[in-house]
mmCIF file of C-alpha atoms in Angstrom:
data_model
loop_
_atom_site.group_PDB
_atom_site.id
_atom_site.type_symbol
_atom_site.label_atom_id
_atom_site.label_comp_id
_atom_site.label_asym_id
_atom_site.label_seq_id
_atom_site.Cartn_x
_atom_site.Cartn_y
_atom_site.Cartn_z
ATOM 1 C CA UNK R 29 41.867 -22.964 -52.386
ATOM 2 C CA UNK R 30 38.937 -20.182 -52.756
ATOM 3 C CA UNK R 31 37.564 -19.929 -56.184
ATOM 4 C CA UNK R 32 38.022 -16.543 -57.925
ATOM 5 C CA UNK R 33 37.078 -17.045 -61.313
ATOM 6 C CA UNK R 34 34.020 -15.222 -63.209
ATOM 7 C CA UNK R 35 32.171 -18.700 -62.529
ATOM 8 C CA UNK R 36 32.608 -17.908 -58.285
ATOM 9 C CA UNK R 37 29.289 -19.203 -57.282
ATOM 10 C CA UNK R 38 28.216 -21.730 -59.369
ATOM 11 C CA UNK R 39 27.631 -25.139 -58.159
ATOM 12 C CA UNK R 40 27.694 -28.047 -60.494
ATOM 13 C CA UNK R 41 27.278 -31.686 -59.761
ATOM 14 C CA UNK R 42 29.538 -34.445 -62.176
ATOM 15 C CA UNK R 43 28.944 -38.073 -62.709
ATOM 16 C CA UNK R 44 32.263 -39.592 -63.004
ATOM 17 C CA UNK R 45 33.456 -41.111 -66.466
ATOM 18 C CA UNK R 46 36.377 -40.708 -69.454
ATOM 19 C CA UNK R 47 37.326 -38.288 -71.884
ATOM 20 C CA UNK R 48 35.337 -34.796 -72.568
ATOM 21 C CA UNK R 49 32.639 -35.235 -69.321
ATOM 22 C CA UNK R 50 35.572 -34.714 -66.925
ATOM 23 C CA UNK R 51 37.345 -32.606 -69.166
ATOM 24 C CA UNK R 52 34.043 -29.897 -69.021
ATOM 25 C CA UNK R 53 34.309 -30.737 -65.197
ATOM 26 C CA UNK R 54 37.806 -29.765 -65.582
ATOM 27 C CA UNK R 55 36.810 -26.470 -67.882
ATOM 28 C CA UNK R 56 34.418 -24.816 -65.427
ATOM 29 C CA UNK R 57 35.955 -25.685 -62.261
ATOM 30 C CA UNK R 58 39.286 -23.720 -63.868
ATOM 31 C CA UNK R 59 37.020 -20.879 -64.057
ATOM 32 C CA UNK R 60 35.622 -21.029 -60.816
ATOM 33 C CA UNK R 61 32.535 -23.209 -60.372
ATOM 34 C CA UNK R 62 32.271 -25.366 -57.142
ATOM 35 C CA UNK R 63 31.847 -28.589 -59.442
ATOM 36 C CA UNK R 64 31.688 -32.244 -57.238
ATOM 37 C CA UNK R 65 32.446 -36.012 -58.920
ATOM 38 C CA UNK R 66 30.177 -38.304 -58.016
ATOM 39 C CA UNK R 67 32.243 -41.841 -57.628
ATOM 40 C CA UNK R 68 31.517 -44.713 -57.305
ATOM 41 C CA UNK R 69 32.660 -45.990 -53.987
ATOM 42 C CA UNK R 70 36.494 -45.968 -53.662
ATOM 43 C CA UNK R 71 39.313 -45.677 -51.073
ATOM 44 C CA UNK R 72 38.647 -41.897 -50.306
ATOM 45 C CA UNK R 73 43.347 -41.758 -50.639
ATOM 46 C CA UNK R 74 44.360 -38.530 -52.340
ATOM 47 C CA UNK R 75 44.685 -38.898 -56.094
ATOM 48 C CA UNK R 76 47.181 -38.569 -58.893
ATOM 49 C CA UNK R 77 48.489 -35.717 -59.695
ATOM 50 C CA UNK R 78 49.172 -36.603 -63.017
ATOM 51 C CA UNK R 79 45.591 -37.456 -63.234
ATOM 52 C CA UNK R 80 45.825 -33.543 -64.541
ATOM 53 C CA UNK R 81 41.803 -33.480 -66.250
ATOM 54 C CA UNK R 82 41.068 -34.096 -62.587
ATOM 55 C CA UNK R 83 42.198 -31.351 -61.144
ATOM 56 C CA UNK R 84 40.058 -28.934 -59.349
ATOM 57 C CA UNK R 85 36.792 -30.849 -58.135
ATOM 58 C CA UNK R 86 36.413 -32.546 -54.787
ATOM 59 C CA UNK R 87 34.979 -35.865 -54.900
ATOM 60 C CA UNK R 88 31.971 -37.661 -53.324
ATOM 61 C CA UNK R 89 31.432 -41.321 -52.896
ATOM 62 C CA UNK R 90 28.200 -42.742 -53.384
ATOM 63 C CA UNK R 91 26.561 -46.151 -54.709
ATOM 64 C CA UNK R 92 24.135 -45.189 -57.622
ATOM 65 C CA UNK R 93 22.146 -48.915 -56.681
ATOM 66 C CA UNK R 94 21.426 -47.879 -52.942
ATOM 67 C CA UNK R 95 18.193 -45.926 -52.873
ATOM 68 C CA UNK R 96 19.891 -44.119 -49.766
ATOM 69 C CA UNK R 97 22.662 -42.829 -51.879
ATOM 70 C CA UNK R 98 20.232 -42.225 -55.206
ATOM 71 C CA UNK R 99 18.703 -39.838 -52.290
ATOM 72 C CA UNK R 100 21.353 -38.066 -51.495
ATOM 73 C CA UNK R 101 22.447 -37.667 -54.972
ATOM 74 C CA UNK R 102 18.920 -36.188 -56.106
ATOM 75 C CA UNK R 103 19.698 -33.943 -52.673
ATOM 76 C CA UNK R 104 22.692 -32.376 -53.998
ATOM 77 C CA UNK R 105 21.285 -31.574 -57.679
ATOM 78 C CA UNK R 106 18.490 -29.702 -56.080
ATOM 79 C CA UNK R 107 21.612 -27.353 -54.795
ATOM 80 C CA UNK R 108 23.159 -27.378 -58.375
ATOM 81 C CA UNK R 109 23.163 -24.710 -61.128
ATOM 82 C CA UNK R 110 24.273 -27.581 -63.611
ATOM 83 C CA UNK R 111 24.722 -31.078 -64.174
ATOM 84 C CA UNK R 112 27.216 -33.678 -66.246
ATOM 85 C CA UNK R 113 26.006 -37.088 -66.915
ATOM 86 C CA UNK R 114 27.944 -39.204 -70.113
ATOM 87 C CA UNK R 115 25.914 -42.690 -69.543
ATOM 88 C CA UNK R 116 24.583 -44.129 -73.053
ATOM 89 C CA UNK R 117 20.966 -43.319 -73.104
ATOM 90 C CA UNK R 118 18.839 -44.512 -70.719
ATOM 91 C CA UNK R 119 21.440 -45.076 -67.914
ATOM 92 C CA UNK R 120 20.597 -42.397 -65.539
ATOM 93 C CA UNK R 121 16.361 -43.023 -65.881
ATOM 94 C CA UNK R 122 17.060 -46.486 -64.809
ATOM 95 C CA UNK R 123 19.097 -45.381 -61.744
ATOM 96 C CA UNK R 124 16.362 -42.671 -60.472
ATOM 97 C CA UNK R 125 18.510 -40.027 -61.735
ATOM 98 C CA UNK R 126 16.906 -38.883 -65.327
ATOM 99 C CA UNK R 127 15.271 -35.553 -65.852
ATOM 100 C CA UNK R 128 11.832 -35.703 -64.959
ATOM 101 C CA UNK R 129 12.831 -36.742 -61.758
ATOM 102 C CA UNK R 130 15.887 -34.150 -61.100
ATOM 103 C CA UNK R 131 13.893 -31.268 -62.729
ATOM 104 C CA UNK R 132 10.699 -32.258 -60.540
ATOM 105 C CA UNK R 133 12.955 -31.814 -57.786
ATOM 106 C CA UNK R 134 14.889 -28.466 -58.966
ATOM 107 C CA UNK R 135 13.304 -26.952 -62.129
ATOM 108 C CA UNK R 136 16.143 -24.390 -62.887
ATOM 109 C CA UNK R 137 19.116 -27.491 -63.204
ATOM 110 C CA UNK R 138 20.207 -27.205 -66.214
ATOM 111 C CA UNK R 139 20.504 -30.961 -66.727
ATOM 112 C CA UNK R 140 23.792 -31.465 -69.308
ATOM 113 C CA UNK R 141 24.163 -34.622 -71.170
ATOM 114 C CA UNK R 142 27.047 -35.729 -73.486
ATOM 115 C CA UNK R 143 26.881 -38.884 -75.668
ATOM 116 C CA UNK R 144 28.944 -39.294 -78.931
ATOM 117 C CA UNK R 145 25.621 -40.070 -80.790
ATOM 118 C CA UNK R 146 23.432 -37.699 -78.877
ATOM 119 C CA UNK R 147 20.229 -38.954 -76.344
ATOM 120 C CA UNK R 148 18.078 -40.247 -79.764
ATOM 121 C CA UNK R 149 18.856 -41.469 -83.607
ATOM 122 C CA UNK R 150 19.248 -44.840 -84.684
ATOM 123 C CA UNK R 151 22.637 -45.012 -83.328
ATOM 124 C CA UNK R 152 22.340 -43.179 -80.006
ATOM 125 C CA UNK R 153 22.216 -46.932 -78.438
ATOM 126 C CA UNK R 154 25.659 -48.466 -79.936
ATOM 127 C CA UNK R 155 29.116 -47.667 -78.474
ATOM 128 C CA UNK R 156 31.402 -45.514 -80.378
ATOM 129 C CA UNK R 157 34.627 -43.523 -79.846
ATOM 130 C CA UNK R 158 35.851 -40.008 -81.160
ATOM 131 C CA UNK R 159 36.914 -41.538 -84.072
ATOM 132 C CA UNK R 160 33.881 -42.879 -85.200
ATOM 133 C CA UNK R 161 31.667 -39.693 -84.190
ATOM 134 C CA UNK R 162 33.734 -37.555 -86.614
ATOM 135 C CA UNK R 163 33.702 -40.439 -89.264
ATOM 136 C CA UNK R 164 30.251 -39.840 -89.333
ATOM 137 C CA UNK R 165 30.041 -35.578 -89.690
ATOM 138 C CA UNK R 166 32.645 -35.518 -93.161
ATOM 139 C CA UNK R 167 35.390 -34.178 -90.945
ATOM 140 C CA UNK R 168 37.365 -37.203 -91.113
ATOM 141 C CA UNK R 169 36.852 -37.820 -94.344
ATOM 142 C CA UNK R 170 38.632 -34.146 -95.105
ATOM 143 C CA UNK R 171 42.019 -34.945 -92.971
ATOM 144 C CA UNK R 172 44.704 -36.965 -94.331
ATOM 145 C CA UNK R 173 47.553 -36.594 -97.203
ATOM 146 C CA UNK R 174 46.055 -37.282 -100.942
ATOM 147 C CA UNK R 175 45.601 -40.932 -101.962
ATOM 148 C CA UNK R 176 46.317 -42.563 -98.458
ATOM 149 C CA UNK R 177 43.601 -43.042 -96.075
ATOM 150 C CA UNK R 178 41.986 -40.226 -93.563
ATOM 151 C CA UNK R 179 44.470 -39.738 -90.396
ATOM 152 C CA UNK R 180 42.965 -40.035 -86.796
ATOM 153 C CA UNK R 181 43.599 -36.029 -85.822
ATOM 154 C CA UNK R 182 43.903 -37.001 -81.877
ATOM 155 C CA UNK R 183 40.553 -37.244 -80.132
ATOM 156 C CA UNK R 184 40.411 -33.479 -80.325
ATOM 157 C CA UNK R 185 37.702 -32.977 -82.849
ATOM 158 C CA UNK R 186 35.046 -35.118 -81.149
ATOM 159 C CA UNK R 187 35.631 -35.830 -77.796
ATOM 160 C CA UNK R 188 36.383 -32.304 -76.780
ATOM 161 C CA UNK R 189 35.783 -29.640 -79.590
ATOM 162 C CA UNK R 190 32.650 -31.351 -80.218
ATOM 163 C CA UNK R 191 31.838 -32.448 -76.902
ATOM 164 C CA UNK R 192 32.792 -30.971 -73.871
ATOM 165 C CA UNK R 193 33.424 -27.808 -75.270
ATOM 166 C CA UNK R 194 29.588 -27.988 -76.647
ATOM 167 C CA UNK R 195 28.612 -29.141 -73.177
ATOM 168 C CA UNK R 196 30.012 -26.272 -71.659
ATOM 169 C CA UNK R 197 29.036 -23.468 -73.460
ATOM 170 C CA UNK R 198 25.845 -24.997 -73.630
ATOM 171 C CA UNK R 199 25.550 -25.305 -69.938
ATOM 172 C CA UNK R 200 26.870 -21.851 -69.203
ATOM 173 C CA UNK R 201 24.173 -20.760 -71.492
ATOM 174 C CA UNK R 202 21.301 -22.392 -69.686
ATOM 175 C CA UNK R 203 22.609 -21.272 -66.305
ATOM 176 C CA UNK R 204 22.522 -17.629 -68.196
ATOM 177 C CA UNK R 205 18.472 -17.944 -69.276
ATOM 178 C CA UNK R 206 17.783 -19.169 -65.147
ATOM 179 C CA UNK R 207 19.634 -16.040 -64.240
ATOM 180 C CA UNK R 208 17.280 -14.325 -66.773
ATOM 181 C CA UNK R 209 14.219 -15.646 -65.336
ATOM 182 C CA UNK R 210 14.118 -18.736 -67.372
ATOM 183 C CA UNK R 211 13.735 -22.594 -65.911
ATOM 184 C CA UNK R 212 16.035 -25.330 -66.302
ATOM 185 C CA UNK R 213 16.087 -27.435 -69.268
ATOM 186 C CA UNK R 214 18.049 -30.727 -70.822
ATOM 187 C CA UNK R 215 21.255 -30.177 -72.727
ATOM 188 C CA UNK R 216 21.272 -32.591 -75.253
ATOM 189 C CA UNK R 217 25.071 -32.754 -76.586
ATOM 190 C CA UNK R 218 26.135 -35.031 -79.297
ATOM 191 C CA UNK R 219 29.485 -35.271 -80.496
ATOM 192 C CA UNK R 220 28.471 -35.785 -83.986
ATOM 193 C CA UNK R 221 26.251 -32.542 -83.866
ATOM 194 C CA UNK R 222 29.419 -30.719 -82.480
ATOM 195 C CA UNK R 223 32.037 -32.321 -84.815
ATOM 196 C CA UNK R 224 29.436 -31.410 -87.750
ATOM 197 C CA UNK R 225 28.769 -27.698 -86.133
ATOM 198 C CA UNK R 226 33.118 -26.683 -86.211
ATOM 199 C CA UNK R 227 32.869 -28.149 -89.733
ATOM 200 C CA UNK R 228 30.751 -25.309 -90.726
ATOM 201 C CA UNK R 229 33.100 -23.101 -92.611
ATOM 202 C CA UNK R 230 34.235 -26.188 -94.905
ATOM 203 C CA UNK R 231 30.815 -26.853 -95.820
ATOM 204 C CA UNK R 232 30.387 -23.423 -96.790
ATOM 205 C CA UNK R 233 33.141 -23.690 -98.677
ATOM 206 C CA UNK R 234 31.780 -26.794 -100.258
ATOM 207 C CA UNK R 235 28.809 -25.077 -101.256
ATOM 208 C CA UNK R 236 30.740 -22.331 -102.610
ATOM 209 C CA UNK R 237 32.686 -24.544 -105.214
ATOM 210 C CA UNK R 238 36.205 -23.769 -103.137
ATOM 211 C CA UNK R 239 36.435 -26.815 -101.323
ATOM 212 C CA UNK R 240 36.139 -30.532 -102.330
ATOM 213 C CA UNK R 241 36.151 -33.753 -101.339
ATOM 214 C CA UNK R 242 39.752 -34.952 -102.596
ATOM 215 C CA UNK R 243 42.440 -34.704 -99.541
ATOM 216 C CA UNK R 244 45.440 -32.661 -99.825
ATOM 217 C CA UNK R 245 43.424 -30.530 -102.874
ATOM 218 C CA UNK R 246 42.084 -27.884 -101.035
ATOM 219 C CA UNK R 247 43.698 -24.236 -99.461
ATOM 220 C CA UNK R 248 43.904 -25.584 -95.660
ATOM 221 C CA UNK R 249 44.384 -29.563 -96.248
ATOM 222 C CA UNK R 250 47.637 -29.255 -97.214
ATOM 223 C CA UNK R 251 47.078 -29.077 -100.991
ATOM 224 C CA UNK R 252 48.670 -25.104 -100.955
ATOM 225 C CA UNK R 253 52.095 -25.052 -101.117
ATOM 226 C CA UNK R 254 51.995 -22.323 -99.158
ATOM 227 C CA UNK R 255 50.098 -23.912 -95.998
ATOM 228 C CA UNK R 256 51.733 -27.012 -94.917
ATOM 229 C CA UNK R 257 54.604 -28.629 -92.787
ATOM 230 C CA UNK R 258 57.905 -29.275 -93.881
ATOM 231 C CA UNK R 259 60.547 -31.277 -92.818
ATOM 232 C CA UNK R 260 63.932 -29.417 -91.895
ATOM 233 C CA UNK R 261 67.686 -30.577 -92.704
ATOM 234 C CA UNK R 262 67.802 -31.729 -88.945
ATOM 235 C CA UNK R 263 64.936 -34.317 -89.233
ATOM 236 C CA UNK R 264 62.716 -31.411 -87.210
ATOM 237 C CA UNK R 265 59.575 -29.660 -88.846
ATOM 238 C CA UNK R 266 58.081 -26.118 -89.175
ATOM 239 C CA UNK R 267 54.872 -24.671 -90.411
ATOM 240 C CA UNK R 268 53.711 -22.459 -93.000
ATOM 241 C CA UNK R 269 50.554 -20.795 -93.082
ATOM 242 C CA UNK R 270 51.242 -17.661 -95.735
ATOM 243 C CA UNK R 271 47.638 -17.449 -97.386
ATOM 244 C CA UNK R 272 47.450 -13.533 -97.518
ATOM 245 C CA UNK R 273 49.316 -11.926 -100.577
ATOM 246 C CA UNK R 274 50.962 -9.983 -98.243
ATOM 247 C CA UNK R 275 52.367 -12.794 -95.909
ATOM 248 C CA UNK R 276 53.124 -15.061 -98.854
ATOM 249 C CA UNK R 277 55.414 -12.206 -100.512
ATOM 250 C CA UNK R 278 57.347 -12.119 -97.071
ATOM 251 C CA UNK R 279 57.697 -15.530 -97.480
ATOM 252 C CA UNK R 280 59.651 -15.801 -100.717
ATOM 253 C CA UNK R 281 61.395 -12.481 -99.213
ATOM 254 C CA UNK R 282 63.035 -14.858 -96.549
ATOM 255 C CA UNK R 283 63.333 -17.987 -97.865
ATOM 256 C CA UNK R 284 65.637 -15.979 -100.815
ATOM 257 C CA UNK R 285 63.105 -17.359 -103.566
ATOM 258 C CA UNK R 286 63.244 -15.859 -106.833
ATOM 259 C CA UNK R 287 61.690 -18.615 -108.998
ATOM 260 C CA UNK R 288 58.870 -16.637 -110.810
ATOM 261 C CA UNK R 289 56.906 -19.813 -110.247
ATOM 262 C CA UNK R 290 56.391 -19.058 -107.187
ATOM 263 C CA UNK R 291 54.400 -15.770 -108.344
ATOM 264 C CA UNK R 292 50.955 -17.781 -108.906
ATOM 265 C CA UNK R 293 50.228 -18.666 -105.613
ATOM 266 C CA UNK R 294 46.440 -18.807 -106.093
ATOM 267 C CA UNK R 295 47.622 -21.436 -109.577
ATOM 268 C CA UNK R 296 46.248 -24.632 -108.205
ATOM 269 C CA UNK R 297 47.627 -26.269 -111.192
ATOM 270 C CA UNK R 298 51.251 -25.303 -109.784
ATOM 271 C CA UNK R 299 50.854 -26.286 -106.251
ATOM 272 C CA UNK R 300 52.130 -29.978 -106.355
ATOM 273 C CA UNK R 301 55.174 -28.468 -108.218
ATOM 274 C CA UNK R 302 55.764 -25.401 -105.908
ATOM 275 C CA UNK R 303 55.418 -27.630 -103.242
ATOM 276 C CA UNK R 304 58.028 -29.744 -104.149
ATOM 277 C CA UNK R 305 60.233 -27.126 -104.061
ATOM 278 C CA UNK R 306 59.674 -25.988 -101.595
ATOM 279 C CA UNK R 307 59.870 -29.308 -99.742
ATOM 280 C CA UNK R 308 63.937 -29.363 -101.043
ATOM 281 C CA UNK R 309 64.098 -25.749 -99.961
ATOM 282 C CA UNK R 310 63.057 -26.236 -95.885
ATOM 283 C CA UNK R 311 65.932 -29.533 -95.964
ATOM 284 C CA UNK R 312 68.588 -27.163 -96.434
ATOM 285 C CA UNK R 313 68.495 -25.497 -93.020
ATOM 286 C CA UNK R 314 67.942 -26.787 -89.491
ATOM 287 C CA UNK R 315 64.508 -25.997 -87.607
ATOM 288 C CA UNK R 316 66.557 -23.535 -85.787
ATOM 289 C CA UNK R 317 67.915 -21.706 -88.557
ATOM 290 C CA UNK R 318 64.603 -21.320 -90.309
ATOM 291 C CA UNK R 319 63.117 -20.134 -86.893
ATOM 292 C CA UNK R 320 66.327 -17.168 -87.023
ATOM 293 C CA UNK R 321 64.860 -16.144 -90.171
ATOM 294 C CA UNK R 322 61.012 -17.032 -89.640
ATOM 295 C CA UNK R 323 59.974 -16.750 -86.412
ATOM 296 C CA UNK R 324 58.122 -13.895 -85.359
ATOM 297 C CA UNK R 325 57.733 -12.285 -88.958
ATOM 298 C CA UNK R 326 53.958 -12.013 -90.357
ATOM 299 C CA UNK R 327 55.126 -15.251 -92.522
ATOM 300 C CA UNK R 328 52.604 -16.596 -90.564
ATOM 301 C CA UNK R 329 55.277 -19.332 -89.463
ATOM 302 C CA UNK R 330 56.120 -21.641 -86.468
ATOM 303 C CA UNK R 331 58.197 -24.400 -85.263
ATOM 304 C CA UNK R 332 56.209 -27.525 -85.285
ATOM 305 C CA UNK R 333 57.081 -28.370 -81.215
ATOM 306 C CA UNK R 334 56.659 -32.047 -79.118
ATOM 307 C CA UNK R 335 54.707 -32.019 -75.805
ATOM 308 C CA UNK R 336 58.292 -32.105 -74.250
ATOM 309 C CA UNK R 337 59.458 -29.140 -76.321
ATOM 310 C CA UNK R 338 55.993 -26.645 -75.763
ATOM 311 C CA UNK R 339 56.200 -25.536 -72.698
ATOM 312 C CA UNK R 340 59.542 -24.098 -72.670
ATOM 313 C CA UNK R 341 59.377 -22.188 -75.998
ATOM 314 C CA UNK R 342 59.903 -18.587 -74.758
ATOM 315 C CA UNK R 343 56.107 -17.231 -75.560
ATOM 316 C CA UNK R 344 54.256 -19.955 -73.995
ATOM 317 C CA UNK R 345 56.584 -19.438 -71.037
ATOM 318 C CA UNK R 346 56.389 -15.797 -71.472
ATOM 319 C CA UNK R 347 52.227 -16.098 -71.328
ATOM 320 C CA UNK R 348 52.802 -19.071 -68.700
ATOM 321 C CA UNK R 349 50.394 -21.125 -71.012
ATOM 322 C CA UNK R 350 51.804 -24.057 -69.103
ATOM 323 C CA UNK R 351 51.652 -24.578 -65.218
ATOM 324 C CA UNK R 352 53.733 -27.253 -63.179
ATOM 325 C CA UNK R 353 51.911 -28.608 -60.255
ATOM 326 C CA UNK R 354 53.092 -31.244 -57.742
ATOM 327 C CA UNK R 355 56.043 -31.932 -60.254
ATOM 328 C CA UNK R 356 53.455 -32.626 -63.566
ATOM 329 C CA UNK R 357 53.545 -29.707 -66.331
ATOM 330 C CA UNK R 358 50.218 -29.020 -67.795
ATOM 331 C CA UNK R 359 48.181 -26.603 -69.837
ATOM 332 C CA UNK R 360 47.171 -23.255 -67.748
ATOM 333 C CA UNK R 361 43.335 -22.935 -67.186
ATOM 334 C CA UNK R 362 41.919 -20.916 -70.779
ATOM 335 C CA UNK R 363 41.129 -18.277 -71.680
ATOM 336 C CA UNK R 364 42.432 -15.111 -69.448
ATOM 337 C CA UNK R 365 39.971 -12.908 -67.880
ATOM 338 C CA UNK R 366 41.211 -9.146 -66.516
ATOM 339 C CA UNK R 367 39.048 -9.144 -63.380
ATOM 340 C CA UNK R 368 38.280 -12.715 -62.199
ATOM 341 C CA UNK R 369 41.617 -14.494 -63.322
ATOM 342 C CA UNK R 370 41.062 -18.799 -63.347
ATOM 343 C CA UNK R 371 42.725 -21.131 -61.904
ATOM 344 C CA UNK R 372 43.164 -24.488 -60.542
ATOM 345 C CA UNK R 373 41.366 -24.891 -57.577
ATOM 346 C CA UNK R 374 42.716 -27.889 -56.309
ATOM 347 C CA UNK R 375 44.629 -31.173 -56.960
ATOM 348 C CA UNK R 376 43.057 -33.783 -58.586
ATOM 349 C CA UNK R 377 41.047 -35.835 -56.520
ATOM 350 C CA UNK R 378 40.677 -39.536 -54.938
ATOM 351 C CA UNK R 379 37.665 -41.490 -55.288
ATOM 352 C CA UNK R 380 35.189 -40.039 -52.794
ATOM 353 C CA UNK R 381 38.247 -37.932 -50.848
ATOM 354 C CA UNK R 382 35.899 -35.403 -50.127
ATOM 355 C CA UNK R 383 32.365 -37.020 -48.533
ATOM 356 C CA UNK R 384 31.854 -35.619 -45.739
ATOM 357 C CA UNK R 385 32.961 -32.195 -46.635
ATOM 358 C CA UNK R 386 30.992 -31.681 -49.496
ATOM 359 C CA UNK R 387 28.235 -33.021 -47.865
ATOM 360 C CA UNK R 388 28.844 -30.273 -44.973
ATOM 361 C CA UNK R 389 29.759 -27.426 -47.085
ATOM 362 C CA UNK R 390 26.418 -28.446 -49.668
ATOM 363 C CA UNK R 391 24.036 -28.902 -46.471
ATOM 364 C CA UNK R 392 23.441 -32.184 -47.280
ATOM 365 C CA UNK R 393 22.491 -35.212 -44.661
ATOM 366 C CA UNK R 394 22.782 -38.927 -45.910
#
């Protein structure tokens, strides 16, 4: 399939590995970049298509200890707008691969590279995991119900908020400054610098005096009555997010609450009671029934829906936010764009599927 996405042009070359670096692969090819995985050597068979964070890219084979194949690595970065590495430190220098050498030979790559710790710092050498990364930045630390300990939040915070959504923008934003006459550079993403960065409003907050460091205290941790989950009479669960006067008025309006209580919303001192409450209140009606007299309203309100549930709630199917292909349902390529609409370019991938024809359709000889 032709890419038609506002990236239509862009070439970017991938080293293969886990999480958030084929994830950013995954990002930009959605949007229209001719990205290529470099594998290591494999049986070239088509692959999974439930592999879904490989979807789009073609695959190339090639053995990062032959000098022949370092070669013809180096010789398709010197076609490339961008690059993905995630090796620890030091990884791609030893293989003939690190930036001095790939700039030498193409000075406007914009050479990305995503560790958890970043490419220097006293820990930038030890192994780690999402968890870990956002241990470090206070964000765990914030996320978990009062008195128990902090709750792993997926590996959404580091791995990809932190990291390959850091990696991409940051990417896209060196490919902008070539485009504007600039030269290539080294994209140095850590996940602990990203993690840290979409913690910025909280420690604003901090420094404000409106946030602190006890769980399940604060407006958006769950402390607010008002800004929670609770559990239906069916065993299911909904969400309320009512900060503004406004929304939280509606609220009581629907839920037929005439406690005057409730009227102190901003009463911190009342919260743990009003919460209660309220926590009595949601068991007295299905998930369905609250949705009948929720859903839609500026309660600010939703059902709280499984994987299995998501894509078939009317407005994701109504926006098509979710996308069966080969039999596997999957999120859509985000966000929309008017004029050069994403999507995915292809299925995902076996290891080196695609050799020879990327090597044709880059110009490259081995």
């Amino acid at each position: 399939m032709m890419a038609s996405g506002p990236l239509d042009g862009v070439r970017i070359v991938e080293f293969a590995g886990i999480g958030p670096g084929p994830f950013c692969g995954m990002l930009l090819s959605d949007m229209g970049a001719d990205v290529i995985r470099i594998d290591r050597p494999g049986d070239g068979k088509p692959g999974r298509a439930a592999d879904v964070m490989s979807r789009g890219r073609r695959s190339i084979s090639l053995n990062l200890k032959d000098p022949a194949d370092v070669e013809t690595a180096l010789k398709l970065m010197e076609r490339a707008d961008g690059l993905i590495e995630g090796f620890r430190p030091g990884v791609m220098e030893r293989n003939g691969l690190g930036p001095d050498v790939v700039l030498g030979r193409n000075p406007k790559l914009v050479y990305g590279r995503m560790t958890g710790w970043g490419q220097y710092g006293s820990l930038s050498q030890a192994a780690g995991h999402d968890l870990n990364y956002i241990s470090l930045t206070g964000a765990l630390y914030a996320m978990g119900r009062k008195g128990e300990r902090p709750s792993p939040p997926l590996n959404l915070v580091g791995d990809y908020g932190g990291g390959a959504l850091y990696l991409a923008m940051g990417l896209l934003a060196g490919i902008v400054n070539v485009k504007n006459g600039g030269k290539g550079q080294v994209i140095d993403v850590a996940m602990t610098d990203g993690a840290a960065s979409l913690a910025t409003m909280f420690f604003g907050m901090k420094a404000m005096g409106v946030w602190t460091d006890d769980r399940e205290s604060n407006l958006l941790d769950g402390g607010a009555h008002f800004y929670d989950t609770y559990e239906c009479g069916d065993g299911q669960w909904v969400s309320i997010g009512s900060i503004e006067p406004q929304f939280y008025a509606l609220l009581l309006e629907k839920a037929e609450i005439t406690d005057p209580e409730f009227k102190a919303q901003m009463d911190r001192s009342k919260w743990g009671d009003l919460k209660a409450k309220l926590t009595a209140l949601f068991k007295t009606k299905t998930r369905d029934e609250w949705c009948a007299i929720m859903e839609g309203t500026d309660i600010c309100f939703a059902p709280v829906l499984s994987m299995a549930e998501a894509p078939n709630h009317p407005h994701n199917a109504e926006r098509q936010t979710f996308v069966e292909v080969e039999g596997v349902m999957q999120p859509a390529p985000a966000p929309r764009f008017s004029g050069t609409p994403a999507e995915i370019q292809r299925r995902p991938a076996g290891l080196g599927e695609h050799t020879e024809e990327i090597l044709r359709d880059w110009q490259v000889s081995r």
